[in-house]
Amino acid sequence: MGTSQKSRRTLLEITDWPIAQLPGLSHQNESLLQECGIATTGQLLKKATTSDRRLALANQLQIHVQHLNKWVALADLARIPSVGCQYCGLLLHAGVASAKQLAEIPIHRLHQQILRFYVATMQRRDLCPSVEKAQEWIQQAKILCS
């Protein structure tokens, strides 16, 4: 890693959110996670680092592993400061499942997927985040994943 990458990475602070701020997480599931000592997105990512650990945690929570995989994907995307809990659900619905995938996707393809999602669900192009915003997400993901 070059010096400029190290300095950019230290300037980019990974965001750790209260678990309750993950989109689509019910109060019941939030309580289940908190009973397992998971109160933040960072704690969720630490406890679910591998597929075996996610399966064990899903069994402990008595939920389907798909639900846990979704929460982990949301938490991974939310750690990117410009994405956060505000846009992590949008990215997941647009087909981006991780910060690593976001770092590798071409900007034109990402924006096209997001625009397609907005038009399909809301019939509104004007609410779609700008190309510049999507570029910021990609740039920060590249820094975090480097």
Coordinates of N, CA and C in Angstrom, one line a residue:
M1 N 0.8 -1.2 0.0 CA 0.0 0.0 0.0 C 0.9 1.2 0.0
G2 N 0.7 2.2 -0.9 CA 1.5 3.4 -1.0 C 1.1 4.3 0.1
T3 N 2.0 5.3 0.2 CA 1.8 6.3 1.3 C 0.5 7.1 1.1
S4 N 0.2 7.5 -0.1 CA -1.0 8.2 -0.4 C -2.3 7.4 0.0
Q5 N -2.2 6.1 -0.3 CA -3.4 5.2 0.1 C -3.5 5.1 1.6
K6 N -2.4 5.0 2.3 CA -2.4 4.9 3.7 C -3.0 6.2 4.3
S7 N -2.6 7.4 3.8 CA -3.1 8.6 4.4 C -4.6 8.8 4.0
R8 N -5.0 8.4 2.8 CA -6.4 8.6 2.5 C -7.2 7.6 3.4
R9 N -6.7 6.4 3.6 CA -7.5 5.5 4.4 C -7.6 6.0 5.9
T10 N -6.6 6.6 6.4 CA -6.7 7.1 7.8 C -7.7 8.3 7.8
L11 N -7.8 9.1 6.8 CA -8.7 10.2 6.7 C -10.2 9.7 6.6
L12 N -10.3 8.5 6.1 CA -11.7 7.9 5.9 C -12.0 7.1 7.1
E13 N -12.9 7.6 7.9 CA -13.2 6.9 9.1 C -14.4 5.9 8.9
I14 N -14.2 4.6 9.2 CA -15.2 3.6 9.0 C -16.3 4.0 10.0
T15 N -17.6 3.9 9.6 CA -18.7 4.3 10.4 C -19.3 3.0 11.0
D16 N -19.6 3.1 12.3 CA -20.2 2.0 13.1 C -21.5 2.6 13.6
W17 N -22.6 2.0 13.1 CA -24.0 2.4 13.4 C -24.6 1.6 14.5
P18 N -25.6 2.2 15.3 CA -26.4 1.4 16.1 C -27.2 0.4 15.3
I19 N -27.3 -0.8 15.7 CA -27.9 -1.9 14.9 C -29.4 -1.5 14.6
A20 N -30.0 -0.8 15.4 CA -31.4 -0.3 15.2 C -31.5 0.5 13.9
Q21 N -30.5 1.1 13.4 CA -30.5 1.9 12.2 C -30.4 1.2 10.9
L22 N -30.2 -0.1 11.0 CA -30.2 -0.9 9.7 C -31.6 -0.9 9.1
P23 N -31.7 -0.7 7.9 CA -33.0 -0.7 7.3 C -33.7 -2.1 7.3
G24 N -34.9 -2.1 7.6 CA -35.7 -3.4 7.5 C -35.5 -4.3 8.7
L25 N -34.8 -3.9 9.7 CA -34.6 -4.7 10.9 C -35.7 -4.4 11.9
S26 N -36.5 -5.5 12.2 CA -37.6 -5.3 13.1 C -37.1 -5.1 14.6
H27 N -38.0 -4.6 15.4 CA -37.6 -4.4 16.8 C -37.3 -5.8 17.5
Q28 N -38.1 -6.8 17.1 CA -37.8 -8.2 17.6 C -36.4 -8.7 17.2
N29 N -36.1 -8.5 16.0 CA -34.7 -9.0 15.5 C -33.6 -8.1 16.2
E30 N -33.9 -6.8 16.3 CA -32.9 -6.0 17.0 C -32.7 -6.5 18.5
S31 N -33.8 -6.9 19.1 CA -33.7 -7.4 20.5 C -32.9 -8.7 20.5
L32 N -33.2 -9.6 19.5 CA -32.4 -10.8 19.5 C -30.9 -10.6 19.3
L33 N -30.6 -9.7 18.4 CA -29.2 -9.4 18.2 C -28.5 -8.8 19.5
Q34 N -29.3 -7.9 20.1 CA -28.7 -7.3 21.4 C -28.5 -8.3 22.5
E35 N -29.4 -9.3 22.5 CA -29.3 -10.4 23.5 C -28.0 -11.2 23.3
C36 N -27.5 -11.2 22.0 CA -26.2 -11.9 21.7 C -25.0 -10.9 21.8
G37 N -25.3 -9.8 22.3 CA -24.2 -8.8 22.5 C -23.8 -8.0 21.2
I38 N -24.8 -7.9 20.3 CA -24.6 -7.2 19.1 C -25.5 -5.9 19.1
A39 N -24.8 -4.8 19.4 CA -25.6 -3.5 19.5 C -25.2 -2.5 18.3
T40 N -24.1 -2.9 17.6 CA -23.7 -2.0 16.5 C -23.4 -2.8 15.2
T41 N -23.4 -2.1 14.1 CA -23.1 -2.8 12.9 C -21.6 -3.4 12.9
G42 N -20.7 -2.7 13.5 CA -19.4 -3.2 13.7 C -19.3 -4.5 14.4
Q43 N -20.1 -4.6 15.5 CA -20.1 -5.8 16.3 C -20.7 -7.0 15.5
L44 N -21.7 -6.7 14.7 CA -22.3 -7.7 13.8 C -21.3 -8.2 12.8
L45 N -20.5 -7.3 12.2 CA -19.5 -7.7 11.2 C -18.4 -8.6 11.9
K46 N -18.1 -8.2 13.1 CA -17.0 -9.0 13.8 C -17.5 -10.4 14.2
K47 N -18.8 -10.5 14.5 CA -19.3 -11.9 14.9 C -19.7 -12.7 13.7
A48 N -19.8 -12.1 12.5 CA -20.3 -12.9 11.4 C -19.2 -12.8 10.2
T49 N -18.0 -13.0 10.6 CA -16.9 -12.9 9.6 C -16.8 -14.0 8.5
T50 N -17.3 -15.2 8.9 CA -17.3 -16.3 7.9 C -18.7 -16.9 7.8
S51 N -18.9 -17.7 6.8 CA -20.2 -18.3 6.6 C -20.5 -19.3 7.7
D52 N -19.5 -20.0 8.3 CA -19.7 -20.8 9.4 C -20.2 -20.1 10.6
R53 N -19.6 -18.9 10.9 CA -19.9 -18.1 12.0 C -21.3 -17.5 11.8
R54 N -21.7 -17.1 10.6 CA -23.0 -16.6 10.3 C -24.1 -17.7 10.5
L55 N -23.8 -18.9 10.1 CA -24.7 -20.0 10.3 C -24.9 -20.3 11.8
A56 N -23.8 -20.3 12.5 CA -23.9 -20.5 14.0 C -24.7 -19.4 14.6
L57 N -24.5 -18.2 14.2 CA -25.2 -17.1 14.8 C -26.7 -17.1 14.4
A58 N -27.0 -17.5 13.2 CA -28.4 -17.6 12.8 C -29.1 -18.7 13.6
N59 N -28.4 -19.8 13.8 CA -28.9 -20.9 14.6 C -29.2 -20.4 16.1
Q60 N -28.2 -19.7 16.6 CA -28.4 -19.2 18.0 C -29.6 -18.2 18.0
L61 N -29.8 -17.4 17.0 CA -30.9 -16.4 17.0 C -32.2 -17.1 16.6
Q62 N -32.1 -18.3 16.1 CA -33.2 -19.1 15.6 C -33.9 -18.4 14.4
I63 N -33.1 -17.9 13.5 CA -33.6 -17.3 12.3 C -32.9 -17.9 11.1
H64 N -33.5 -17.7 9.9 CA -32.9 -18.2 8.7 C -31.6 -17.5 8.4
V65 N -30.6 -18.2 7.9 CA -29.3 -17.6 7.7 C -29.4 -16.5 6.6
Q66 N -30.4 -16.6 5.7 CA -30.5 -15.5 4.7 C -30.8 -14.2 5.3
H67 N -31.6 -14.1 6.4 CA -31.8 -12.9 7.1 C -30.5 -12.3 7.6
L68 N -29.8 -13.1 8.2 CA -28.5 -12.7 8.8 C -27.5 -12.2 7.7
N69 N -27.5 -13.0 6.6 CA -26.6 -12.6 5.5 C -27.0 -11.2 5.0
K70 N -28.3 -10.9 4.9 CA -28.8 -9.6 4.5 C -28.3 -8.5 5.4
W71 N -28.4 -8.7 6.8 CA -28.0 -7.7 7.7 C -26.5 -7.5 7.7
V72 N -25.8 -8.6 7.5 CA -24.3 -8.4 7.3 C -24.0 -7.6 6.1
A73 N -24.6 -7.9 5.0 CA -24.4 -7.1 3.8 C -24.7 -5.6 4.0
L74 N -25.8 -5.4 4.6 CA -26.2 -4.0 4.9 C -25.2 -3.3 5.8
A75 N -24.7 -4.0 6.8 CA -23.7 -3.5 7.8 C -22.4 -3.2 7.1
D76 N -22.0 -4.1 6.2 CA -20.8 -3.9 5.4 C -20.9 -2.7 4.5
L77 N -22.0 -2.5 3.9 CA -22.1 -1.3 3.0 C -22.2 0.0 3.9
A78 N -22.9 -0.1 5.0 CA -23.1 1.0 5.9 C -21.8 1.6 6.5
R79 N -20.8 0.7 6.5 CA -19.5 1.2 7.1 C -18.8 2.2 6.2
I80 N -19.2 2.4 5.0 CA -18.7 3.4 4.1 C -19.4 4.7 4.5
P81 N -18.6 5.7 4.9 CA -19.2 6.9 5.4 C -20.3 7.6 4.6
S82 N -20.1 7.7 3.3 CA -21.0 8.4 2.4 C -22.3 7.5 2.1
V83 N -22.2 6.2 2.4 CA -23.3 5.3 2.2 C -24.2 5.3 3.5
G84 N -23.5 4.9 4.6 CA -24.2 4.8 5.8 C -25.5 4.0 5.8
C85 N -26.3 4.2 6.8 CA -27.6 3.5 6.8 C -28.6 4.1 5.9
Q86 N -28.3 5.3 5.4 CA -29.2 6.0 4.5 C -29.3 5.3 3.1
Y87 N -28.1 4.8 2.6 CA -28.1 4.3 1.2 C -27.8 2.8 1.1
C88 N -27.4 2.2 2.3 CA -27.0 0.8 2.2 C -28.1 -0.1 1.6
G89 N -29.4 0.1 2.0 CA -30.5 -0.6 1.5 C -30.7 -0.4 0.0
L90 N -30.6 0.8 -0.4 CA -30.7 1.1 -1.9 C -29.6 0.3 -2.7
L91 N -28.4 0.3 -2.2 CA -27.3 -0.4 -2.9 C -27.6 -1.9 -2.9
L92 N -28.1 -2.4 -1.8 CA -28.4 -3.9 -1.8 C -29.5 -4.2 -2.7
H93 N -30.6 -3.4 -2.8 CA -31.7 -3.6 -3.7 C -31.2 -3.4 -5.2
A94 N -30.2 -2.6 -5.4 CA -29.7 -2.4 -6.7 C -28.7 -3.4 -7.2
G95 N -28.5 -4.4 -6.3 CA -27.6 -5.6 -6.7 C -26.2 -5.5 -6.1
V96 N -25.9 -4.6 -5.3 CA -24.5 -4.5 -4.7 C -24.6 -5.1 -3.3
A97 N -23.8 -6.1 -3.1 CA -23.9 -6.9 -1.8 C -22.8 -6.7 -0.8
S98 N -21.7 -5.9 -1.2 CA -20.6 -5.7 -0.3 C -19.8 -4.5 -0.7
A99 N -19.0 -4.0 0.2 CA -18.2 -2.9 0.0 C -17.1 -3.2 -1.1
K100 N -16.7 -4.5 -1.1 CA -15.7 -4.9 -2.1 C -16.3 -4.9 -3.5
Q101 N -17.6 -5.4 -3.6 CA -18.2 -5.3 -4.9 C -18.5 -3.9 -5.4
L102 N -18.8 -3.0 -4.4 CA -19.0 -1.6 -4.8 C -17.7 -1.0 -5.3
A103 N -16.6 -1.3 -4.7 CA -15.3 -0.8 -5.1 C -14.9 -1.2 -6.5
E104 N -15.5 -2.3 -7.0 CA -15.1 -2.9 -8.3 C -16.1 -2.6 -9.4
I105 N -17.3 -2.0 -9.1 CA -18.3 -1.8 -10.1 C -18.0 -0.5 -10.8
P106 N -18.2 -0.6 -12.2 CA -18.0 0.7 -12.9 C -19.1 1.7 -12.6
I107 N -18.8 2.9 -12.6 CA -19.8 4.0 -12.2 C -21.0 4.0 -13.1
H108 N -20.8 3.8 -14.4 CA -22.0 3.9 -15.3 C -22.9 2.7 -15.0
R109 N -22.4 1.6 -14.7 CA -23.3 0.4 -14.4 C -24.0 0.6 -13.0
L110 N -23.3 1.1 -12.0 CA -23.9 1.3 -10.7 C -25.0 2.3 -10.8
H111 N -24.8 3.4 -11.5 CA -25.8 4.4 -11.6 C -27.0 3.9 -12.4
Q112 N -26.7 3.2 -13.4 CA -27.8 2.6 -14.2 C -28.7 1.6 -13.4
Q113 N -28.0 0.8 -12.5 CA -28.8 -0.1 -11.7 C -29.6 0.6 -10.7
I114 N -29.1 1.7 -10.1 CA -29.8 2.5 -9.1 C -31.0 3.2 -9.8
L115 N -30.7 3.8 -10.9 CA -31.8 4.5 -11.7 C -32.9 3.5 -12.0
R116 N -32.5 2.3 -12.5 CA -33.5 1.3 -12.8 C -34.4 1.0 -11.6
F117 N -33.8 0.8 -10.4 CA -34.5 0.5 -9.2 C -35.5 1.7 -8.9
Y118 N -35.0 2.9 -8.9 CA -35.9 4.1 -8.6 C -37.1 4.1 -9.6
V119 N -36.9 3.9 -10.8 CA -37.9 4.0 -11.8 C -38.9 2.8 -11.6
A120 N -38.4 1.6 -11.3 CA -39.3 0.5 -11.1 C -40.1 0.6 -9.9
T121 N -39.5 1.1 -8.8 CA -40.2 1.1 -7.5 C -41.0 2.4 -7.3
M122 N -40.5 3.5 -7.7 CA -41.1 4.8 -7.4 C -41.6 5.5 -8.6
Q123 N -41.3 5.0 -9.8 CA -41.6 5.7 -11.0 C -41.1 7.2 -11.0
R124 N -40.0 7.4 -10.4 CA -39.4 8.7 -10.2 C -37.9 8.7 -10.5
R125 N -37.5 9.3 -11.6 CA -36.0 9.4 -11.9 C -35.4 10.5 -11.1
D126 N -36.1 11.6 -10.7 CA -35.6 12.7 -10.1 C -35.1 12.5 -8.7
L127 N -35.5 11.4 -8.0 CA -35.1 11.1 -6.7 C -33.8 10.3 -6.6
C128 N -33.4 9.8 -7.7 CA -32.2 9.0 -7.8 C -31.0 9.8 -7.4
P129 N -30.1 9.2 -6.5 CA -28.9 9.9 -6.2 C -28.0 10.2 -7.5
S130 N -27.3 11.3 -7.4 CA -26.5 11.7 -8.6 C -25.4 10.8 -8.9
V131 N -24.9 10.9 -10.1 CA -23.7 10.2 -10.6 C -22.5 10.5 -9.6
E132 N -22.4 11.8 -9.3 CA -21.3 12.2 -8.4 C -21.4 11.5 -7.0
K133 N -22.6 11.4 -6.5 CA -22.8 10.7 -5.2 C -22.4 9.3 -5.3
A134 N -22.8 8.6 -6.4 CA -22.4 7.2 -6.6 C -20.9 7.1 -6.8
Q135 N -20.3 8.0 -7.4 CA -18.8 8.0 -7.6 C -18.2 8.1 -6.2
E136 N -18.7 9.0 -5.3 CA -18.2 9.1 -4.0 C -18.3 7.8 -3.2
W137 N -19.4 7.1 -3.4 CA -19.5 5.8 -2.7 C -18.4 4.8 -3.2
I138 N -18.2 4.8 -4.5 CA -17.2 3.9 -5.1 C -15.8 4.3 -4.6
Q139 N -15.5 5.5 -4.6 CA -14.2 6.0 -4.2 C -13.9 5.6 -2.8
Q140 N -14.9 5.8 -1.9 CA -14.7 5.5 -0.5 C -14.6 4.0 -0.3
A141 N -15.4 3.2 -1.1 CA -15.3 1.8 -1.0 C -13.9 1.3 -1.4
K142 N -13.3 1.9 -2.5 CA -12.0 1.5 -2.9 C -11.0 1.8 -1.8
I143 N -11.1 2.9 -1.1 CA -10.1 3.2 0.0 C -10.3 2.2 1.1
L144 N -11.5 1.9 1.5 CA -11.7 0.9 2.6 C -11.3 -0.5 2.2
C145 N -11.4 -0.8 1.0 CA -11.1 -2.2 0.6 C -9.6 -2.4 0.1
S146 N -8.9 -1.3 0.0 CA -7.5 -1.4 -0.4 C -6.6 -1.9 0.6

